[in-house]
Structure formats: structure tokens, C-alpha cells
mmCIF file of C-alpha atoms and ligand atoms in Angstrom:
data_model
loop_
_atom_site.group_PDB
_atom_site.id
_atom_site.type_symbol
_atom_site.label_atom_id
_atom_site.label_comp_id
_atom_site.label_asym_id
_atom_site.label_seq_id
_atom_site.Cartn_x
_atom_site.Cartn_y
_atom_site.Cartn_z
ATOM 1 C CA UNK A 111 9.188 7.444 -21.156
ATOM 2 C CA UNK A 112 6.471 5.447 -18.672
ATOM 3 C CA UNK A 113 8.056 1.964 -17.673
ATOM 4 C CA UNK A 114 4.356 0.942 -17.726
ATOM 5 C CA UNK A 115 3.056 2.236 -20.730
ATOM 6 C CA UNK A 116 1.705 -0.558 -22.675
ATOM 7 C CA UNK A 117 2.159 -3.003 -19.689
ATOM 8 C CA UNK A 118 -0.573 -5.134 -18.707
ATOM 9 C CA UNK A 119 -0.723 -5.360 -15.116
ATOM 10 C CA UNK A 120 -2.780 -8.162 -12.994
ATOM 11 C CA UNK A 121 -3.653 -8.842 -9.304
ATOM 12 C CA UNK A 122 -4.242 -12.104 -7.263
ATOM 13 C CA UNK A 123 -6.294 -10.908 -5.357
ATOM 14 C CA UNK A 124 -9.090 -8.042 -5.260
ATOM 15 C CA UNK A 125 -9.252 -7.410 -1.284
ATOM 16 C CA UNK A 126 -8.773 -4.049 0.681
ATOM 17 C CA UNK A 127 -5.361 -4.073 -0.258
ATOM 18 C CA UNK A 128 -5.199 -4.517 -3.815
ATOM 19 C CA UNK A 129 -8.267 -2.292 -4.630
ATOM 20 C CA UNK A 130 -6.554 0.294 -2.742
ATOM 21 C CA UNK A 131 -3.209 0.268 -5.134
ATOM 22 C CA UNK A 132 -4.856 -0.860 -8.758
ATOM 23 C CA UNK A 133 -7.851 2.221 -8.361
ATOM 24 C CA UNK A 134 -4.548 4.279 -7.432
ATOM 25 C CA UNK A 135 -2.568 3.133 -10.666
ATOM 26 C CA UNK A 136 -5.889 4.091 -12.972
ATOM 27 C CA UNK A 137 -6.961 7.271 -10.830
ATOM 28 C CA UNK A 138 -3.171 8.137 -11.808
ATOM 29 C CA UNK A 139 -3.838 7.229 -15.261
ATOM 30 C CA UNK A 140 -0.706 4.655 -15.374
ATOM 31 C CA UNK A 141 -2.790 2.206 -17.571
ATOM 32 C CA UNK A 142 -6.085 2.264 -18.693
ATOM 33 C CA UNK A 143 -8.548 0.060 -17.313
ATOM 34 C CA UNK A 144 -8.784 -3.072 -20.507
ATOM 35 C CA UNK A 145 -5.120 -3.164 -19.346
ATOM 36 C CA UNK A 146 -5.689 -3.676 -15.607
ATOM 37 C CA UNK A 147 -6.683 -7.714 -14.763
ATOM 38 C CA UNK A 148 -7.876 -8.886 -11.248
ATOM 39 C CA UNK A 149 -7.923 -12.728 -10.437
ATOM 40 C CA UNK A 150 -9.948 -13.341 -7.060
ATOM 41 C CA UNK A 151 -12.504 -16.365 -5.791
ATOM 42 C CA UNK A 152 -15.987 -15.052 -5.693
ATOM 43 C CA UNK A 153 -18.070 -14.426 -8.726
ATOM 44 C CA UNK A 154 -20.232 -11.354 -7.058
ATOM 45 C CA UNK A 155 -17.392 -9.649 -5.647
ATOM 46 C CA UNK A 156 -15.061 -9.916 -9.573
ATOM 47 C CA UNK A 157 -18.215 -8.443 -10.703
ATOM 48 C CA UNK A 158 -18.523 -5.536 -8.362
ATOM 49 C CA UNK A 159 -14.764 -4.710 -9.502
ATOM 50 C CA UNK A 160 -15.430 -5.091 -13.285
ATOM 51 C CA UNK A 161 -18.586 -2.811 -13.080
ATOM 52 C CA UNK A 162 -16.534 -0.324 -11.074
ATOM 53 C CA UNK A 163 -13.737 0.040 -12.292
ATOM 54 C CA UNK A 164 -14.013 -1.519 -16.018
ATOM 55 C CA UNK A 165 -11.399 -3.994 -15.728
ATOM 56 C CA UNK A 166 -11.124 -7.678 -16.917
ATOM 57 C CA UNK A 167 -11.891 -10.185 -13.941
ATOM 58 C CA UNK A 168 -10.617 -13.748 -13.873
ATOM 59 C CA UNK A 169 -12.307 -16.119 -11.465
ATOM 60 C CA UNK A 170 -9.125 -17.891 -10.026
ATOM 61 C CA UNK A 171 -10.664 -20.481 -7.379
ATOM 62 C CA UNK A 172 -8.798 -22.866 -10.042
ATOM 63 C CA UNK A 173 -5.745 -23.116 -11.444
ATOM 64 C CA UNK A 174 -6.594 -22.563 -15.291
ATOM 65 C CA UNK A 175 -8.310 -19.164 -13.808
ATOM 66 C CA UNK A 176 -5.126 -18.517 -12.368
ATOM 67 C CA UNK A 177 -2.928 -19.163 -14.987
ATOM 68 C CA UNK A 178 -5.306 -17.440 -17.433
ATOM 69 C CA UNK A 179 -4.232 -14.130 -15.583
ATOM 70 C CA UNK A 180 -0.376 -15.147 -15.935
ATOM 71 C CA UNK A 181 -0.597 -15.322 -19.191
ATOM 72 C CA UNK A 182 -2.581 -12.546 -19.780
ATOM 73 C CA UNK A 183 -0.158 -9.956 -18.348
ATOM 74 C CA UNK A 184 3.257 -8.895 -17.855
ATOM 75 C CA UNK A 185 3.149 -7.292 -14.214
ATOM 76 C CA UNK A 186 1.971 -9.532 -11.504
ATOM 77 C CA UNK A 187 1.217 -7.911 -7.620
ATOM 78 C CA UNK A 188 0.482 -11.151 -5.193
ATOM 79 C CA UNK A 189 -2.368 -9.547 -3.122
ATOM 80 C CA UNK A 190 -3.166 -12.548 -1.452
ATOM 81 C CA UNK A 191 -3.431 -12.999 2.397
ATOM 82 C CA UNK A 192 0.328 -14.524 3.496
ATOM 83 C CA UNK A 193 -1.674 -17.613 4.706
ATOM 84 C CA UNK A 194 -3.153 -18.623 1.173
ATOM 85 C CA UNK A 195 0.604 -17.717 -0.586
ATOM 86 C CA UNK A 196 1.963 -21.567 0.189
ATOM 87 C CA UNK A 197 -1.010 -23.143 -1.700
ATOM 88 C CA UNK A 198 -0.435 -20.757 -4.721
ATOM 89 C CA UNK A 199 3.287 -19.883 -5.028
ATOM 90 C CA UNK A 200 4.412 -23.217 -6.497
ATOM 91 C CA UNK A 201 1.767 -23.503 -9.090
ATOM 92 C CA UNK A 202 2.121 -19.571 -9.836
ATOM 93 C CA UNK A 203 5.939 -20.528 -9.939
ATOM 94 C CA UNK A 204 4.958 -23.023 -12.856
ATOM 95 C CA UNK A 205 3.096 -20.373 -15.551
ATOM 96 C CA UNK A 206 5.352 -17.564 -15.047
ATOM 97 C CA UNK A 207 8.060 -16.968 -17.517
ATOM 98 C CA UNK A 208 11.023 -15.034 -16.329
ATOM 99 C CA UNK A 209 11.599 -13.217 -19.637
ATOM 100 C CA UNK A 210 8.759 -11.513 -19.508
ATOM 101 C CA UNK A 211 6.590 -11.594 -16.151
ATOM 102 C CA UNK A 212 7.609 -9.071 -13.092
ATOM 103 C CA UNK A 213 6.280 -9.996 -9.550
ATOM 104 C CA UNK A 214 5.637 -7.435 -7.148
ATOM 105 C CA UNK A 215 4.077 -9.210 -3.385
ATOM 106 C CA UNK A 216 2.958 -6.814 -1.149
ATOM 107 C CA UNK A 217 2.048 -9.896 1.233
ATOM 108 C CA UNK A 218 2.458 -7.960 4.984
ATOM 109 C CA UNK A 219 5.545 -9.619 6.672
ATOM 110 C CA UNK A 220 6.491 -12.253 4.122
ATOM 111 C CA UNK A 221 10.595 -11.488 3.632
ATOM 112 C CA UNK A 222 11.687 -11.808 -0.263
ATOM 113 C CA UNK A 223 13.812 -14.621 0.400
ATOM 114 C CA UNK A 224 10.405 -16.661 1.546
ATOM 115 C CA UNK A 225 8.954 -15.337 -1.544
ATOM 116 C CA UNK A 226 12.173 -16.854 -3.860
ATOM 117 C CA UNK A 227 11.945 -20.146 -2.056
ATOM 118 C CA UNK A 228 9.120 -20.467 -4.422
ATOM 119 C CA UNK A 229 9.274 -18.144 -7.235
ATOM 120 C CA UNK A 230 12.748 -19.173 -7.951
ATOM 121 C CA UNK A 231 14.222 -16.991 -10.483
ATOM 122 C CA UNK A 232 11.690 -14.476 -11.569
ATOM 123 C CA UNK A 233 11.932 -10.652 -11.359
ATOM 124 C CA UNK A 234 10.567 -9.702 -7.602
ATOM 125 C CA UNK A 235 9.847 -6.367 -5.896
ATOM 126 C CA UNK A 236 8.406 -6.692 -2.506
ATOM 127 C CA UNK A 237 6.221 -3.779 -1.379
ATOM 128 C CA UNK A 238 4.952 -2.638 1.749
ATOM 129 C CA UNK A 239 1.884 -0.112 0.561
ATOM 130 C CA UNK A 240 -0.478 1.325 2.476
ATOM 131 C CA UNK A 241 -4.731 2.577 1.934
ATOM 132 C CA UNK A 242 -4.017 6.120 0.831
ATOM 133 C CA UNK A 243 -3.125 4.369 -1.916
ATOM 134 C CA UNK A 244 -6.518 4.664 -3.299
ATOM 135 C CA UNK A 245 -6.344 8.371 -3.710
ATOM 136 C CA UNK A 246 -2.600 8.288 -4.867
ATOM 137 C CA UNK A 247 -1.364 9.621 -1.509
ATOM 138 C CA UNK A 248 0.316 6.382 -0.234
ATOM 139 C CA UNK A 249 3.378 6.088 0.849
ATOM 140 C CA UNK A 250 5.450 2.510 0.048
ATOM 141 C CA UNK A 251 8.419 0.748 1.073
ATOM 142 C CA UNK A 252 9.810 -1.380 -2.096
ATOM 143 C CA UNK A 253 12.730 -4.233 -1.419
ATOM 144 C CA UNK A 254 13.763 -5.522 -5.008
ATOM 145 C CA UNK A 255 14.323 -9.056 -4.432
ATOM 146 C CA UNK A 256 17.689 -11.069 -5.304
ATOM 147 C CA UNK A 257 16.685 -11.260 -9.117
ATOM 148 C CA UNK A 258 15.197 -8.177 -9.271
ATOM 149 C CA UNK A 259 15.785 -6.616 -12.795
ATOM 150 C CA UNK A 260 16.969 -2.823 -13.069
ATOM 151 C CA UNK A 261 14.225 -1.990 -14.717
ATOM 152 C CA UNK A 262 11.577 -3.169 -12.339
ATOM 153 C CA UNK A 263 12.968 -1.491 -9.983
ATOM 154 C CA UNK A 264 12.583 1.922 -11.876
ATOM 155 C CA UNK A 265 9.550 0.600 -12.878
ATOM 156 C CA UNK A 266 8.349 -0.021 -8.982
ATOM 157 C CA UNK A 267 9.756 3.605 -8.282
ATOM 158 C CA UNK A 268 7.170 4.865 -11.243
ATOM 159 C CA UNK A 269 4.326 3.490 -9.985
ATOM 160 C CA UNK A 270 4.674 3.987 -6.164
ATOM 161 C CA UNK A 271 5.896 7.856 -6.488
ATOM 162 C CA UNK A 272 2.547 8.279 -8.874
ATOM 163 C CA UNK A 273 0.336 6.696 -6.151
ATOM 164 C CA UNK A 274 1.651 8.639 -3.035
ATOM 165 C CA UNK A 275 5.564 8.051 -1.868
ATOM 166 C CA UNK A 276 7.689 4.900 -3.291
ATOM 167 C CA UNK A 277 11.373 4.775 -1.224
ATOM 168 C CA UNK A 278 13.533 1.968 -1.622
ATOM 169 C CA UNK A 279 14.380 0.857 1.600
ATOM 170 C CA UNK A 280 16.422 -2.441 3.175
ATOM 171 C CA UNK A 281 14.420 -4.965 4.220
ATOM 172 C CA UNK A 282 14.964 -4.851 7.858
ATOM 173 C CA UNK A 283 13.996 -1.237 7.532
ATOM 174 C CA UNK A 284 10.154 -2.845 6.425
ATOM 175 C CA UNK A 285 8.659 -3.556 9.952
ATOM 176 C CA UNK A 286 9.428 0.443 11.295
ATOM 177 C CA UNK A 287 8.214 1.991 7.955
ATOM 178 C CA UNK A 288 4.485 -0.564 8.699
ATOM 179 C CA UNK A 289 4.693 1.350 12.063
ATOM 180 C CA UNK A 290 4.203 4.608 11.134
ATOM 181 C CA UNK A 291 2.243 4.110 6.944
ATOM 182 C CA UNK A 292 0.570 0.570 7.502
ATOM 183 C CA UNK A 293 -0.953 1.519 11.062
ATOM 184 C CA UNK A 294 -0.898 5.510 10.514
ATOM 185 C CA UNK A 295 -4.088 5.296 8.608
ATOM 186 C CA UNK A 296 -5.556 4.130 12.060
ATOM 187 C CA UNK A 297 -3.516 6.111 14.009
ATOM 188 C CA UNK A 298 -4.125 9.560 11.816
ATOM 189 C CA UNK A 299 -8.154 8.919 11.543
ATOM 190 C CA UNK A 300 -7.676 8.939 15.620
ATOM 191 C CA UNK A 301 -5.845 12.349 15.499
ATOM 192 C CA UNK A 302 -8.277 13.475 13.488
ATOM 193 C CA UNK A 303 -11.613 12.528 15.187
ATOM 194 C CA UNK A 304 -10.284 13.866 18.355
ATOM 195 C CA UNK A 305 -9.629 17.095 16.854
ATOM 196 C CA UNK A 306 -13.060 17.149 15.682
ATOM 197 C CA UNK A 307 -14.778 16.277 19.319
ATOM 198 C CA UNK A 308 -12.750 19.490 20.033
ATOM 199 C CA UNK A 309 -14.115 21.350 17.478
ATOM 200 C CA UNK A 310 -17.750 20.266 18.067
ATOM 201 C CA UNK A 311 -17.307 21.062 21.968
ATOM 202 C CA UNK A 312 -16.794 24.259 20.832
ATOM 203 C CA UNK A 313 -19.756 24.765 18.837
ATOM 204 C CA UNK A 314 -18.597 23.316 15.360
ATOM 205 C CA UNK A 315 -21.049 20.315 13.269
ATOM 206 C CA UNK A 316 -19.752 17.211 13.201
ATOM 207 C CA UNK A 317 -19.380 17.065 9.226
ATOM 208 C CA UNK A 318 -17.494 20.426 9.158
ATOM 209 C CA UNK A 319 -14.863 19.473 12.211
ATOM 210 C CA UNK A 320 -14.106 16.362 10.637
ATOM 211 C CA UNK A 321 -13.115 18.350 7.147
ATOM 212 C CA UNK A 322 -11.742 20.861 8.947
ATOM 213 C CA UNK A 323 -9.121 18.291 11.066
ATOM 214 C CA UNK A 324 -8.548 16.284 7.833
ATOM 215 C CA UNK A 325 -7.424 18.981 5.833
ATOM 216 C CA UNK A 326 -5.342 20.150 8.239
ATOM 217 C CA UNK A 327 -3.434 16.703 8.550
ATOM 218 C CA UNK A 328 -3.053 16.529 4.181
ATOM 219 C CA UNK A 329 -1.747 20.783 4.144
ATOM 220 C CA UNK A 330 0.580 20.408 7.303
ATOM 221 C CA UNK A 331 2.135 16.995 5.613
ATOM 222 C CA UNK A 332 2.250 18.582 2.314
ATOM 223 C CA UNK A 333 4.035 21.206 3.868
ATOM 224 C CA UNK A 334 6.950 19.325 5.176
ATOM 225 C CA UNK A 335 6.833 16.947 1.807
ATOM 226 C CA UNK A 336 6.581 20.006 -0.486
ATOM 227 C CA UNK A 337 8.508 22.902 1.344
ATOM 228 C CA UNK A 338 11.290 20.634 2.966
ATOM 229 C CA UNK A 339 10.068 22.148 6.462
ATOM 230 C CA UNK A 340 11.133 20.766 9.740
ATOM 231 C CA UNK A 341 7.910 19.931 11.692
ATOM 232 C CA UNK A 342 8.885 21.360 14.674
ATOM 233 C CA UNK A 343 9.505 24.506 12.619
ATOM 234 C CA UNK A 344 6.308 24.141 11.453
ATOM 235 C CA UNK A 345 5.065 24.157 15.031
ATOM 236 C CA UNK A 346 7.384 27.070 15.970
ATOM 237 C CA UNK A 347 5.643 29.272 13.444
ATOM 238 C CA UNK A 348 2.683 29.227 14.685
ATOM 239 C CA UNK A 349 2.929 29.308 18.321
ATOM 240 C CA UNK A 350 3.595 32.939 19.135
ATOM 241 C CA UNK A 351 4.442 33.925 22.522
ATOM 242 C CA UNK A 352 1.669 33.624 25.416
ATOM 243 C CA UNK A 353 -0.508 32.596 22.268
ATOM 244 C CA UNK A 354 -3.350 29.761 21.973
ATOM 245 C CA UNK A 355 -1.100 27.442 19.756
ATOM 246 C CA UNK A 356 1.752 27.662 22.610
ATOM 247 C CA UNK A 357 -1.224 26.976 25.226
ATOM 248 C CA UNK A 358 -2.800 24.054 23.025
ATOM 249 C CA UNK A 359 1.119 22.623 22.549
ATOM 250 C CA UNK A 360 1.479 22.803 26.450
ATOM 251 C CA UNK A 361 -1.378 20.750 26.861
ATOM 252 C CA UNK A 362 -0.608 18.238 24.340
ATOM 253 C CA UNK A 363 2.959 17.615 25.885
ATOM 254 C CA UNK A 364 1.332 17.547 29.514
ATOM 255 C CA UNK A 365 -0.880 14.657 28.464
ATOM 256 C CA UNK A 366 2.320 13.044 27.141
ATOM 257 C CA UNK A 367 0.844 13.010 23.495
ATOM 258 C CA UNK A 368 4.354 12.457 21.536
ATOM 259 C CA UNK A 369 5.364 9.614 24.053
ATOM 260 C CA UNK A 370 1.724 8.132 22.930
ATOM 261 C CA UNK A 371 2.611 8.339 19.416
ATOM 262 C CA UNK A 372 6.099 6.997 19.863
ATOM 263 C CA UNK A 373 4.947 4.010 21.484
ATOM 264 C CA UNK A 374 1.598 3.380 19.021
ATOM 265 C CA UNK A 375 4.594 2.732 16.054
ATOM 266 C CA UNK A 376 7.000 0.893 18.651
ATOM 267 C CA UNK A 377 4.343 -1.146 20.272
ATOM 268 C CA UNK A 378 2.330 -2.150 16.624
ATOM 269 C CA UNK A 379 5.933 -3.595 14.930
ATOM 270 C CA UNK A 380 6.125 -5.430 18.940
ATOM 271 C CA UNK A 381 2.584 -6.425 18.149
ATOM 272 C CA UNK A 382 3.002 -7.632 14.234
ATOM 273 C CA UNK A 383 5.993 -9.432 15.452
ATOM 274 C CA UNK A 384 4.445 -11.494 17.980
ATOM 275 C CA UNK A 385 1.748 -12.341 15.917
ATOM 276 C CA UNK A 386 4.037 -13.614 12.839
ATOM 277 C CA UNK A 387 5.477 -15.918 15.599
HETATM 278 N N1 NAP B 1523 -5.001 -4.011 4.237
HETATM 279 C C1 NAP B 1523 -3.844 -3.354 4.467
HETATM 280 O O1 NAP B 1523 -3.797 -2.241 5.017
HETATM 281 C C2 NAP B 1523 -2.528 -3.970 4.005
HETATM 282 C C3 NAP B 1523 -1.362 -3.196 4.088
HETATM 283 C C4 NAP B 1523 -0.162 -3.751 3.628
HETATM 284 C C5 NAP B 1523 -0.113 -5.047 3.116
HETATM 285 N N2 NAP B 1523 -1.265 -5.776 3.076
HETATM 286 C C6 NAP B 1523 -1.167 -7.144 2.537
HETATM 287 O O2 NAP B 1523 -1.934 -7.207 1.359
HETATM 288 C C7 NAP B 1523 -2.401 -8.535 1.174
HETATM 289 C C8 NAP B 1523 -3.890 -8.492 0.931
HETATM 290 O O3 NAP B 1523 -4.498 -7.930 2.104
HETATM 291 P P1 NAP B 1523 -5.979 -7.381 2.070
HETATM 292 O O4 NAP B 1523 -6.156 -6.501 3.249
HETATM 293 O O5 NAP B 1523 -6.283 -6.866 0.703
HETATM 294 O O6 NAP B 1523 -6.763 -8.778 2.333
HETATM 295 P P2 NAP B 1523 -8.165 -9.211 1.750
HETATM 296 O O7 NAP B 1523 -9.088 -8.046 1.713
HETATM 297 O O8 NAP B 1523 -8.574 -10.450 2.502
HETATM 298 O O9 NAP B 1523 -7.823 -9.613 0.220
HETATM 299 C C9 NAP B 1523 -7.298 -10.828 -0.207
HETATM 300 C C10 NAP B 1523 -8.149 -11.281 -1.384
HETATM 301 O O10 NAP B 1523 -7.571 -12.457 -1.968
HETATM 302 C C11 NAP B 1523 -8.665 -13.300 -2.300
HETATM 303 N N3 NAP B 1523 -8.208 -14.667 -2.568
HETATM 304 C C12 NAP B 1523 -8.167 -15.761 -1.754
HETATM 305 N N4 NAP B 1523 -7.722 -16.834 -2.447
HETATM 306 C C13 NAP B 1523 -7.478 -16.423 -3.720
HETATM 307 C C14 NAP B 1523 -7.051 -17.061 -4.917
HETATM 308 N N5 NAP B 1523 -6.809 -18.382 -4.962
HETATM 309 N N6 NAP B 1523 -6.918 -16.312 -6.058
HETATM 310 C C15 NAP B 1523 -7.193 -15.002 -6.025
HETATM 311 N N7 NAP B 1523 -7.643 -14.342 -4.933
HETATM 312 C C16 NAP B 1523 -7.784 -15.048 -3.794
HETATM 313 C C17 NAP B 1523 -9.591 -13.166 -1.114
HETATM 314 O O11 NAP B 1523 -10.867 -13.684 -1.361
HETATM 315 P P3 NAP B 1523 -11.745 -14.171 -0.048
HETATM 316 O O12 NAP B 1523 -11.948 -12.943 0.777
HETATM 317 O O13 NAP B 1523 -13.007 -14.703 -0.647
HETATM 318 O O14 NAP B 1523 -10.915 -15.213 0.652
HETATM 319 C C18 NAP B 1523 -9.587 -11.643 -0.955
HETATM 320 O O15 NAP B 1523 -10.510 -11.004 -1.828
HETATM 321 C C19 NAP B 1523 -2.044 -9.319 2.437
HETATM 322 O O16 NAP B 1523 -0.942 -10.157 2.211
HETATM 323 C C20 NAP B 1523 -1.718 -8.231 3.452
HETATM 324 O O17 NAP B 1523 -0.743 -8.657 4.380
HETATM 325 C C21 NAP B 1523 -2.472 -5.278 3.491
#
């Protein structure tokens, strides 16, 4: 049995971020889209999401538009930017009811105990998601909070294995997992580009390299998610001896490309760090 069947589930806040999870939950088919509510501040842009995605929208530049989403739902996701979250959480505090409201914040770098400074004693999962999201491959890092029920948890766990990967993971263990999901969308759409310059030195169109390295990234991940295999088995497999693989692997190493990729997830969390300071 779903944890979210007959849920209703709303969003404060309709940006990049929450887009990318709530057209994951209905792609999934978690909830249908009369049970899906976004609250957000401009008219044009509530209206883009209603028309796309046939969802109610709640204009929430006041507080009645904000507690009108409250009270219209029993899941709440903060998708608010962590700058605007000290202006809302008190009032947001006020309308929910703790019987019956979860809170999920997937605010980047805001720990749960900030969160339950202000949402005292409600039900909180904090999530760390990421933009594959949007096509239910995205992979999340959930920290229930101190008053988390059991349920929500499983409930998190639903949602976040239907959309891509959910693990429950200690909150210190947040800033390494942003490292490699938040930033790997960046960090993978490099890989993959460069593959393709590759392919179109040698002769390939632009469209059909670029297909050709993405789908190479989703099959050799869904290998070592679906078949349990070690990547550098993976990598053994198909490098035979004095072949091109071994030759292209060579190259890669020379150019120091896993130190690169070591230091792109070491030097972001250095970077997100600084910049919470
Ligand atoms: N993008 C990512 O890859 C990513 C990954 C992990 C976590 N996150 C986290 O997700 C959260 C949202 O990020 P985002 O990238 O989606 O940012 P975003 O695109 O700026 O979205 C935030 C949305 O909240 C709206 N908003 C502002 N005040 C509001 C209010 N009073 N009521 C309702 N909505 C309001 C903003 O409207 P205006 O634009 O008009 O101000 C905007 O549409 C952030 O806390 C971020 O740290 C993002």
C-alpha cells in the first residue's frame, strides 16, 4: 500500500528545484495532478505551471495565499531559496497542524535543527534532491528530522526511490552526497559534451554524438545500479589487451582525469561551504 495514495501534496515554491521533483512525483504517477498544489509569487509563472502540468496554483506573495496551501494539503516540501525561509518559517509554523501536516525542506545547506528552531514540533524530512528528478532518475539524500514520524520516513523513502534513488543518510554525510548528485548534473553534461567533440572530430553530427555520449552515461550507471557491477570491472571488460579502450583509458589517466573528478566533488562542498559562511 502507497504512503501517498490519497495524500495531497503542496510546494512553496515553483522554481528549478521544485518543478524538477513535483513533474517527477506525477511522471511517476504518485498522485494525480488535482492532488498536486504549488504556492509561488508571480501570477504568469503559477499559470505556466497550472497549464502544464494541471495542478492547482496558489498565489502566496501573502500570507492568506500561503496558508490557503497549508490547509489545503497534508504534505508540505519548502522549495524556497534558504534566504526567503526566515521571513516564512514562523508564519508557516503558525497554520500547520502537527497531526496531520508532514514537512519535507529541501532548502540546500539549511541543517534540520535550523529548520526546528522554527517549525517546532511538526513532522520534518530534510532532502537533498537533485534535477534528474524531473525524469525520475534522481538520486536524494533524506535526514528525518528530530520529530520525524515513522511513517514519513517510509513515506520519504516511497517517493524518492520512485523519482530516481532515496538513501537515508546522516546529516553530516549531506554536503559529500551535494558533491557528487547536486553538482554531477554539471559535472556529467561536461563528460558528456566532451565525449561528443570527440565524436564529431571524428566525423560524427553534433545531435547524434551528444545521444550517443548520453546514453552511454544512463546504460553504464544502470549497469552498476542494476547488475551490482564494480565500475572498474566494468572498465576491465572492455579494455582488452593492446585494444582501443586500454589506449583511450591510458590517455584519460595521463591527463589526470580521475584526480579532476576527485577534486570537482572535494573542491564544490570547499566551495558551498565558504559561501554558507
Ligand atoms: N536547483 C538545484 O539544483 C537545487 C538542488 C538542491 C536543492 N535546491 C534547493 O531548492 C530550493 C529551491 O531552489 P530553486 O533552484 O528551485 O530556486 P528558484 O528557482 O529560485 O525557486 C524558488 C521559488 O520560490 C519562489 N518564492 C519566493 N518567495 C516565495 C513565497 N513567499 N511563496 C512561494 N514561493 C516563493 C521564487 O519566486 P521568485 O523567483 O519570483 O523569487 C521561486 O519561484 C533552494 O532552497 C535550493 O537550495 C536546489
Amino acid at each position: 500500500m502507497s504512503m501517498v495514495t490519497g495524500k495531497k501534496i503542496g510546494f512553496i515554491g515553483g522554481g528549478r528545484m521544485g518543478e524538477g521533483i513535483f513533474s517527477g512525483i506525477l511522471k511517476a504517477g504518485l498522485i494525480p495532478p488535482q492532488d498536486l498544489y504549488v504556492a509561488d509569487i508571480r501570477e504568469e509563472h503559477l499559470e505556466d505551471l497550472r497549464k502544464q502540468y494541471g495542478m492547482n496554483v496558489i498565489n502566496s506573495s501573502t500570507n492568506d495565499g500561503l496558508k490557503t496551501l497549508i490547509d489545503s494539503v497534508d504534505v508540505v516540501f519548502l522549495a524556497i531559496l534558504p534566504q526567503v525561509a526566515p521571513r516564512l518559517l514562523p508564519f508557516i509554523n503558525e497554520c500547520l497542524d502537527d497531526d496531520r501536516h508532514y514537512v519535507f525542506s529541501i532548502m540546500g545547506g539549511v541543517l534540520t535543527t535550523t529548520i526546528e528552531q522554527e517549525i517546532k514540533s511538526a513532522s520534518l524530512v530534510r532532502i537533498m534532491p537533485n534535477t534528474p528528478m524531473s525524469v525520475c532518475e534522481g538520486c536524494a539524500g533524506i535526514v528525518p528530522g528530530k520529530n520525524c514520524k515513522l511513517e514519513h520516513k517510509e513515506m520519504a523513502l516511497e517517493i524518492f526511490n520512485r523519482i530516481g534513488l532515496g538513501l537515508l543518510l546522516p546529516e553530516p554525510q549531506i554536503d559529500p552526497l551535494t558533491g557528487i548528485s547536486g553538482c554531477g548534473p554539471a559535472f556529467c553534461g561536461i563528460m558528456i559534451q566532451a565525449l561528443a567533440d570527440g565524436g564529431v572530430y571524428l566525423g560524427l553530427t553534433r545531435d547524434d554524438a551528444i545521444k550517443i555520449a548520453a546514453q552511454t552515461l544512463v546504460g553504464t550507471g544502470k549497469m552498476v545500479l542494476e547488475q551490482g557491477i564494480h565500475p572498474e570491472i566494468l572498465k576491465d571488460n572492455v579494455c582488452s589487451p593492446g585494444g582501443g579502450t586500454i589506449g583511450g583509458t591510458v590517455s584519460l589517466e595521463r591527463s589526470g582525469f580521475r584526480a579532476a573528478c576527485i577534486d570537482a566533488v572535494i573542491d564544490a562542498v570547499d566551495r558551498m561551504n565558504e559561501v554558507v559562511k
